[in-house]
One Martini backbone bead per residue (centre of mass of N, CA, C, O) as a GRO file, in nm:
protein
  278
    1MET     BB    1  -0.838  15.189  15.775
    2SER     BB    2  -0.676  15.462  15.725
    3VAL     BB    3  -0.531  15.721  15.889
    4LEU     BB    4  -0.557  15.933  15.731
    5LEU     BB    5  -0.910  15.879  15.665
    6PHE     BB    6  -0.979  15.913  15.955
    7THR     BB    7  -0.879  16.198  15.985
    8ILE     BB    8  -1.072  16.313  15.779
    9ILE     BB    9  -1.318  16.196  15.906
   10VAL     BB   10  -1.283  16.382  16.189
   11LEU     BB   11  -1.262  16.626  16.106
   12ALA     BB   12  -1.507  16.685  15.920
   13GLY     BB   13  -1.689  16.652  16.195
   14ALA     BB   14  -1.582  16.857  16.366
   15PHE     BB   15  -1.623  17.089  16.191
   16LEU     BB   16  -1.975  17.077  16.181
   17ALA     BB   17  -1.981  17.066  16.488
   18GLY     BB   18  -1.910  17.335  16.539
   19LEU     BB   19  -2.077  17.502  16.366
   20VAL     BB   20  -2.356  17.427  16.470
   21GLY     BB   21  -2.327  17.416  16.701
   22SER     BB   22  -2.287  17.676  16.703
   23LEU     BB   23  -2.568  17.825  16.621
   24THR     BB   24  -2.727  17.683  16.818
   25GLY     BB   25  -2.600  17.612  17.164
   26LEU     BB   26  -2.477  17.263  17.185
   27GLY     BB   27  -2.220  17.194  17.088
   28GLY     BB   28  -1.995  16.909  16.956
   29GLY     BB   29  -1.985  16.644  17.110
   30VAL     BB   30  -2.273  16.552  17.046
   31ILE     BB   31  -2.110  16.422  16.733
   32ILE     BB   32  -1.907  16.346  16.800
   33ILE     BB   33  -1.948  16.090  17.012
   34PRO     BB   34  -2.129  15.941  16.752
   35LEU     BB   35  -1.914  15.968  16.520
   36LEU     BB   36  -1.689  15.768  16.688
   37THR     BB   37  -1.900  15.528  16.756
   38LEU     BB   38  -2.103  15.450  16.545
   39ALA     BB   39  -1.937  15.490  16.272
   40LEU     BB   40  -1.606  15.411  16.338
   41GLY     BB   41  -1.535  15.282  16.670
   42VAL     BB   42  -1.492  15.429  16.842
   43ASP     BB   43  -1.442  15.398  17.186
   44ILE     BB   44  -1.616  15.568  17.432
   45HIS     BB   45  -1.390  15.688  17.627
   46TYR     BB   46  -1.245  15.818  17.396
   47ALA     BB   47  -1.419  15.999  17.295
   48ILE     BB   48  -1.440  16.188  17.532
   49GLY     BB   49  -1.169  16.263  17.584
   50ALA     BB   50  -1.159  16.418  17.331
   51SER     BB   51  -1.390  16.620  17.352
   52ILE     BB   52  -1.295  16.766  17.631
   53VAL     BB   53  -1.056  16.885  17.435
   54SER     BB   54  -1.253  17.029  17.252
   55VAL     BB   55  -1.390  17.222  17.480
   56ILE     BB   56  -1.119  17.385  17.556
   57ALA     BB   57  -1.095  17.506  17.286
   58THR     BB   58  -1.367  17.667  17.258
   59SER     BB   59  -1.423  17.799  17.489
   60SER     BB   60  -1.126  17.962  17.485
   61GLY     BB   61  -1.232  18.139  17.289
   62SER     BB   62  -1.529  18.246  17.346
   63ALA     BB   63  -1.451  18.370  17.627
   64ALA     BB   64  -1.247  18.605  17.547
   65ALA     BB   65  -1.532  18.794  17.419
   66TYR     BB   66  -1.689  18.828  17.618
   67VAL     BB   67  -1.562  18.936  17.890
   68LYS     BB   68  -1.474  19.195  17.654
   69GLU     BB   69  -1.797  19.271  17.687
   70GLY     BB   70  -1.928  19.237  17.948
   71ILE     BB   71  -2.126  18.976  17.998
   72THR     BB   72  -1.956  18.806  18.189
   73ASN     BB   73  -2.011  18.652  18.482
   74ILE     BB   74  -1.722  18.584  18.709
   75ARG     BB   75  -1.810  18.521  18.933
   76ILE     BB   76  -2.010  18.324  18.936
   77GLY     BB   77  -1.826  18.127  18.764
   78MET     BB   78  -1.639  18.062  19.011
   79PHE     BB   79  -1.875  18.042  19.210
   80LEU     BB   80  -1.956  17.707  19.053
   81GLU     BB   81  -1.687  17.597  18.999
   82VAL     BB   82  -1.686  17.423  19.249
   83ALA     BB   83  -1.861  17.272  19.170
   84THR     BB   84  -1.787  17.146  18.859
   85THR     BB   85  -1.482  17.043  18.942
   86VAL     BB   86  -1.548  16.810  19.125
   87SER     BB   87  -1.764  16.664  18.986
   88ALA     BB   88  -1.644  16.604  18.720
   89VAL     BB   89  -1.441  16.442  18.847
   90ILE     BB   90  -1.595  16.231  18.937
   91GLY     BB   91  -1.743  16.134  18.687
   92ALA     BB   92  -1.470  16.045  18.528
   93VAL     BB   93  -1.416  15.833  18.805
   94ILE     BB   94  -1.665  15.656  18.715
   95THR     BB   95  -1.667  15.553  18.440
   96VAL     BB   96  -1.483  15.309  18.444
   97TYR     BB   97  -1.715  15.132  18.612
   98LEU     BB   98  -1.920  15.123  18.397
   99ASN     BB   99  -2.082  15.042  18.123
  100PRO     BB  100  -2.112  15.160  17.787
  101GLY     BB  101  -2.378  15.114  17.749
  102PHE     BB  102  -2.476  15.275  18.007
  103ILE     BB  103  -2.359  15.576  17.848
  104ALA     BB  104  -2.496  15.554  17.614
  105VAL     BB  105  -2.805  15.624  17.770
  106ILE     BB  106  -2.731  15.880  17.898
  107PHE     BB  107  -2.670  16.040  17.618
  108GLY     BB  108  -2.958  15.939  17.487
  109LEU     BB  109  -3.115  16.143  17.763
  110ILE     BB  110  -2.941  16.435  17.732
  111LEU     BB  111  -3.005  16.499  17.418
  112LEU     BB  112  -3.303  16.500  17.445
  113PHE     BB  113  -3.236  16.711  17.687
  114SER     BB  114  -3.127  16.913  17.479
  115ALA     BB  115  -3.304  16.912  17.228
  116ALA     BB  116  -3.554  17.056  17.343
  117MET     BB  117  -3.451  17.234  17.467
  118MET     BB  118  -3.356  17.427  17.247
  119VAL     BB  119  -3.704  17.462  17.078
  120ILE     BB  120  -3.726  17.641  17.337
  121LYS     BB  121  -3.823  17.952  17.453
  122LYS     BB  122  -3.642  18.183  17.576
  123VAL     BB  123  -3.648  18.413  17.855
  124ASP     BB  124  -3.571  18.689  17.961
  125ARG     BB  125  -3.450  18.794  18.297
  126SER     BB  126  -3.437  19.121  18.358
  127ASP     BB  127  -3.481  19.123  18.674
  128ASN     BB  128  -3.469  19.388  18.950
  129ASP     BB  129  -3.529  19.259  19.237
  130THR     BB  130  -3.459  19.115  19.474
  131SER     BB  131  -3.204  18.922  19.598
  132GLY     BB  132  -3.045  18.696  19.729
  133LYS     BB  133  -2.860  18.675  20.023
  134LEU     BB  134  -2.608  18.505  19.847
  135ALA     BB  135  -2.585  18.722  19.637
  136VAL     BB  136  -2.513  18.927  19.800
  137PHE     BB  137  -2.277  18.797  19.992
  138PHE     BB  138  -2.150  18.693  19.666
  139LYS     BB  139  -2.154  18.932  19.457
  140LEU     BB  140  -2.331  18.877  19.192
  141ASN     BB  141  -2.483  19.096  19.096
  142GLY     BB  142  -2.524  19.244  18.788
  143THR     BB  143  -2.450  19.385  18.431
  144TYR     BB  144  -2.493  19.454  18.093
  145PRO     BB  145  -2.471  19.516  17.772
  146THR     BB  146  -2.629  19.771  17.554
  147GLU     BB  147  -2.825  19.955  17.347
  148ASN     BB  148  -2.845  20.149  17.600
  149GLY     BB  149  -2.685  20.045  17.792
  150PRO     BB  150  -2.675  19.930  18.114
  151LYS     BB  151  -2.792  19.635  18.288
  152ASN     BB  152  -2.942  19.533  18.558
  153TYR     BB  153  -2.935  19.218  18.781
  154ALA     BB  154  -3.025  18.941  18.961
  155VAL     BB  155  -3.020  18.719  19.190
  156HIS     BB  156  -3.096  18.328  19.262
  157ARG     BB  157  -3.117  18.107  19.391
  158VAL     BB  158  -2.798  17.983  19.472
  159ALA     BB  159  -2.833  17.682  19.596
  160GLY     BB  160  -2.979  17.554  19.336
  161GLY     BB  161  -2.766  17.647  19.138
  162PHE     BB  162  -2.552  17.462  19.236
  163VAL     BB  163  -2.628  17.191  19.263
  164MET     BB  164  -2.693  17.158  18.969
  165MET     BB  165  -2.416  17.158  18.900
  166PHE     BB  166  -2.303  16.944  19.012
  167PHE     BB  167  -2.451  16.766  18.809
  168ALA     BB  168  -2.340  16.878  18.544
  169GLY     BB  169  -2.065  16.843  18.605
  170ILE     BB  170  -2.098  16.476  18.624
  171ILE     BB  171  -2.206  16.498  18.285
  172SER     BB  172  -1.920  16.629  18.196
  173GLY     BB  173  -1.732  16.374  18.303
  174LEU     BB  174  -1.877  16.157  18.145
  175LEU     BB  175  -1.955  16.262  17.838
  176GLY     BB  176  -1.775  16.526  17.740
  177ILE     BB  177  -1.979  16.754  17.760
  178GLY     BB  178  -2.081  17.068  17.879
  179SER     BB  179  -2.352  17.110  17.966
  180GLY     BB  180  -2.578  17.348  17.883
  181ALA     BB  181  -2.847  17.303  17.980
  182LEU     BB  182  -2.817  17.261  18.275
  183LYS     BB  183  -2.677  17.539  18.338
  184VAL     BB  184  -2.949  17.696  18.192
  185ILE     BB  185  -3.117  17.622  18.439
  186ALA     BB  186  -2.962  17.728  18.673
  187MET     BB  187  -2.905  18.051  18.534
  188ASP     BB  188  -3.223  18.093  18.404
  189ASN     BB  189  -3.472  17.926  18.607
  190ILE     BB  190  -3.350  17.954  18.879
  191MET     BB  191  -3.172  18.245  18.908
  192ARG     BB  192  -3.265  18.449  18.679
  193ILE     BB  193  -3.094  18.508  18.487
  194PRO     BB  194  -3.003  18.618  18.177
  195PHE     BB  195  -2.942  18.460  17.872
  196LYS     BB  196  -2.668  18.611  17.822
  197VAL     BB  197  -2.533  18.546  18.056
  198SER     BB  198  -2.536  18.229  18.114
  199THR     BB  199  -2.440  18.133  17.851
  200THR     BB  200  -2.154  18.289  17.855
  201THR     BB  201  -2.107  18.180  18.181
  202SER     BB  202  -2.114  17.869  18.073
  203ASN     BB  203  -1.891  17.896  17.889
  204PHE     BB  204  -1.681  18.000  18.099
  205MET     BB  205  -1.683  17.714  18.213
  206MET     BB  206  -1.631  17.448  18.064
  207GLY     BB  207  -1.302  17.449  18.043
  208VAL     BB  208  -1.280  17.387  18.349
  209THR     BB  209  -1.424  17.155  18.402
  210ALA     BB  210  -1.322  16.973  18.146
  211ALA     BB  211  -0.991  17.002  18.269
  212ALA     BB  212  -1.073  16.849  18.541
  213SER     BB  213  -1.146  16.574  18.368
  214ALA     BB  214  -0.869  16.573  18.171
  215ILE     BB  215  -0.695  16.421  18.372
  216VAL     BB  216  -0.812  16.171  18.424
  217TYR     BB  217  -0.811  16.057  18.117
  218LEU     BB  218  -0.484  16.133  18.098
  219HIS     BB  219  -0.412  15.904  18.338
  220ARG     BB  220  -0.564  15.643  18.135
  221GLY     BB  221  -0.522  15.698  17.841
  222GLN     BB  222  -0.779  15.861  17.675
  223ILE     BB  223  -0.626  15.988  17.547
  224ASP     BB  224  -0.563  16.058  17.195
  225PRO     BB  225  -0.397  16.253  16.930
  226GLY     BB  226  -0.506  16.101  16.692
  227ILE     BB  227  -0.792  16.202  16.773
  228ALA     BB  228  -0.813  16.481  16.936
  229MET     BB  229  -0.691  16.655  16.764
  230PRO     BB  230  -0.878  16.680  16.488
  231VAL     BB  231  -1.113  16.775  16.671
  232THR     BB  232  -1.019  17.047  16.757
  233ILE     BB  233  -1.006  17.160  16.516
  234GLY     BB  234  -1.229  17.151  16.406
  235VAL     BB  235  -1.442  17.250  16.633
  236LEU     BB  236  -1.236  17.519  16.630
  237THR     BB  237  -1.343  17.619  16.324
  238GLY     BB  238  -1.667  17.564  16.308
  239ALA     BB  239  -1.731  17.786  16.543
  240THR     BB  240  -1.599  18.034  16.462
  241MET     BB  241  -1.750  18.045  16.217
  242GLY     BB  242  -2.031  17.999  16.363
  243SER     BB  243  -1.946  18.311  16.503
  244LYS     BB  244  -1.985  18.462  16.187
  245ILE     BB  245  -2.275  18.389  16.106
  246LEU     BB  246  -2.492  18.475  16.362
  247VAL     BB  247  -2.475  18.767  16.302
  248ARG     BB  248  -2.660  18.682  16.034
  249THR     BB  249  -2.863  18.470  16.151
  250LYS     BB  250  -3.136  18.242  16.137
  251THR     BB  251  -3.163  17.999  16.389
  252ASP     BB  252  -3.490  17.822  16.422
  253LYS     BB  253  -3.440  17.645  16.199
  254LEU     BB  254  -3.213  17.459  16.238
  255LYS     BB  255  -3.262  17.379  16.523
  256VAL     BB  256  -3.499  17.215  16.466
  257VAL     BB  257  -3.325  17.053  16.301
  258PHE     BB  258  -3.098  16.972  16.515
  259ALA     BB  259  -3.293  16.838  16.703
  260VAL     BB  260  -3.339  16.627  16.487
  261VAL     BB  261  -3.079  16.489  16.460
  262VAL     BB  262  -3.002  16.429  16.761
  263THR     BB  263  -3.233  16.245  16.823
  264PHE     BB  264  -3.183  16.040  16.685
  265LEU     BB  265  -2.866  16.010  16.788
  266ALA     BB  266  -3.005  15.928  17.082
  267LEU     BB  267  -3.145  15.638  17.008
  268GLN     BB  268  -2.890  15.514  16.885
  269MET     BB  269  -2.741  15.499  17.171
  270ILE     BB  270  -2.952  15.362  17.314
  271TYR     BB  271  -2.980  15.108  17.117
  272ASN     BB  272  -2.690  15.037  17.149
  273GLY     BB  273  -2.669  14.997  17.455
  274LEU     BB  274  -2.898  14.798  17.498
  275SER     BB  275  -2.753  14.582  17.297
  276GLY     BB  276  -2.427  14.587  17.317
  277LYS     BB  277  -2.247  14.748  17.108
  278LEU     BB  278  -2.045  14.929  17.290
   0.00000   0.00000   0.00000
């Protein structure tokens, strides 16, 4: 395969991954890594390195808009980033010592979990009851804009969310994905933050988390510009278009279809990992 053809295929695949990932909230990395490893035969470590760069680009682009709208809770994001950045570096460091097949199996299991989370109906937790002591101490409670004006929300179980974020950071550094499903569990299910705030704050955090682990991959020479460049351009373009379509589109059925596709890719990754084909 020529370099030009390889670049065109990666660019087109990354665009589709960014577009669908933006519409479903799962991110483009879950498609990019299977595309590079299963379809194009790229070493999984280089695929992870390229995916990490694309996460930084897409997070930086969309996070700015959410911060401007006042939805993102920056204090929560900065507080939880202490856990995710440290653990992301740990995940990036240990990945070199793991068998590629083992990494593929872990990736497949995370994809299955993400697919399940995508079709589960989210509960908007906008309760205003008494928040946790740590939330008060760190001033994490906040408001977010609605059609009827700013709405208050309380934050709970900060310690539990911090621990889950540490685990999410390890997975992010290990697999080169945003670990959005794990971060939403930490903020939505454990800390009981409203879904809009948890998803936008998670997006805000992804770029910082990915940047921390990217330093390790860059130092090891596992970020190949020939792969990372078309991946980043494609994912960023697709995600930008997806965010515009999202405003006018109902994505419930799309999420089910995408969950089926992700499940298929997950099983493929697990099978190839167990059979030693990666």
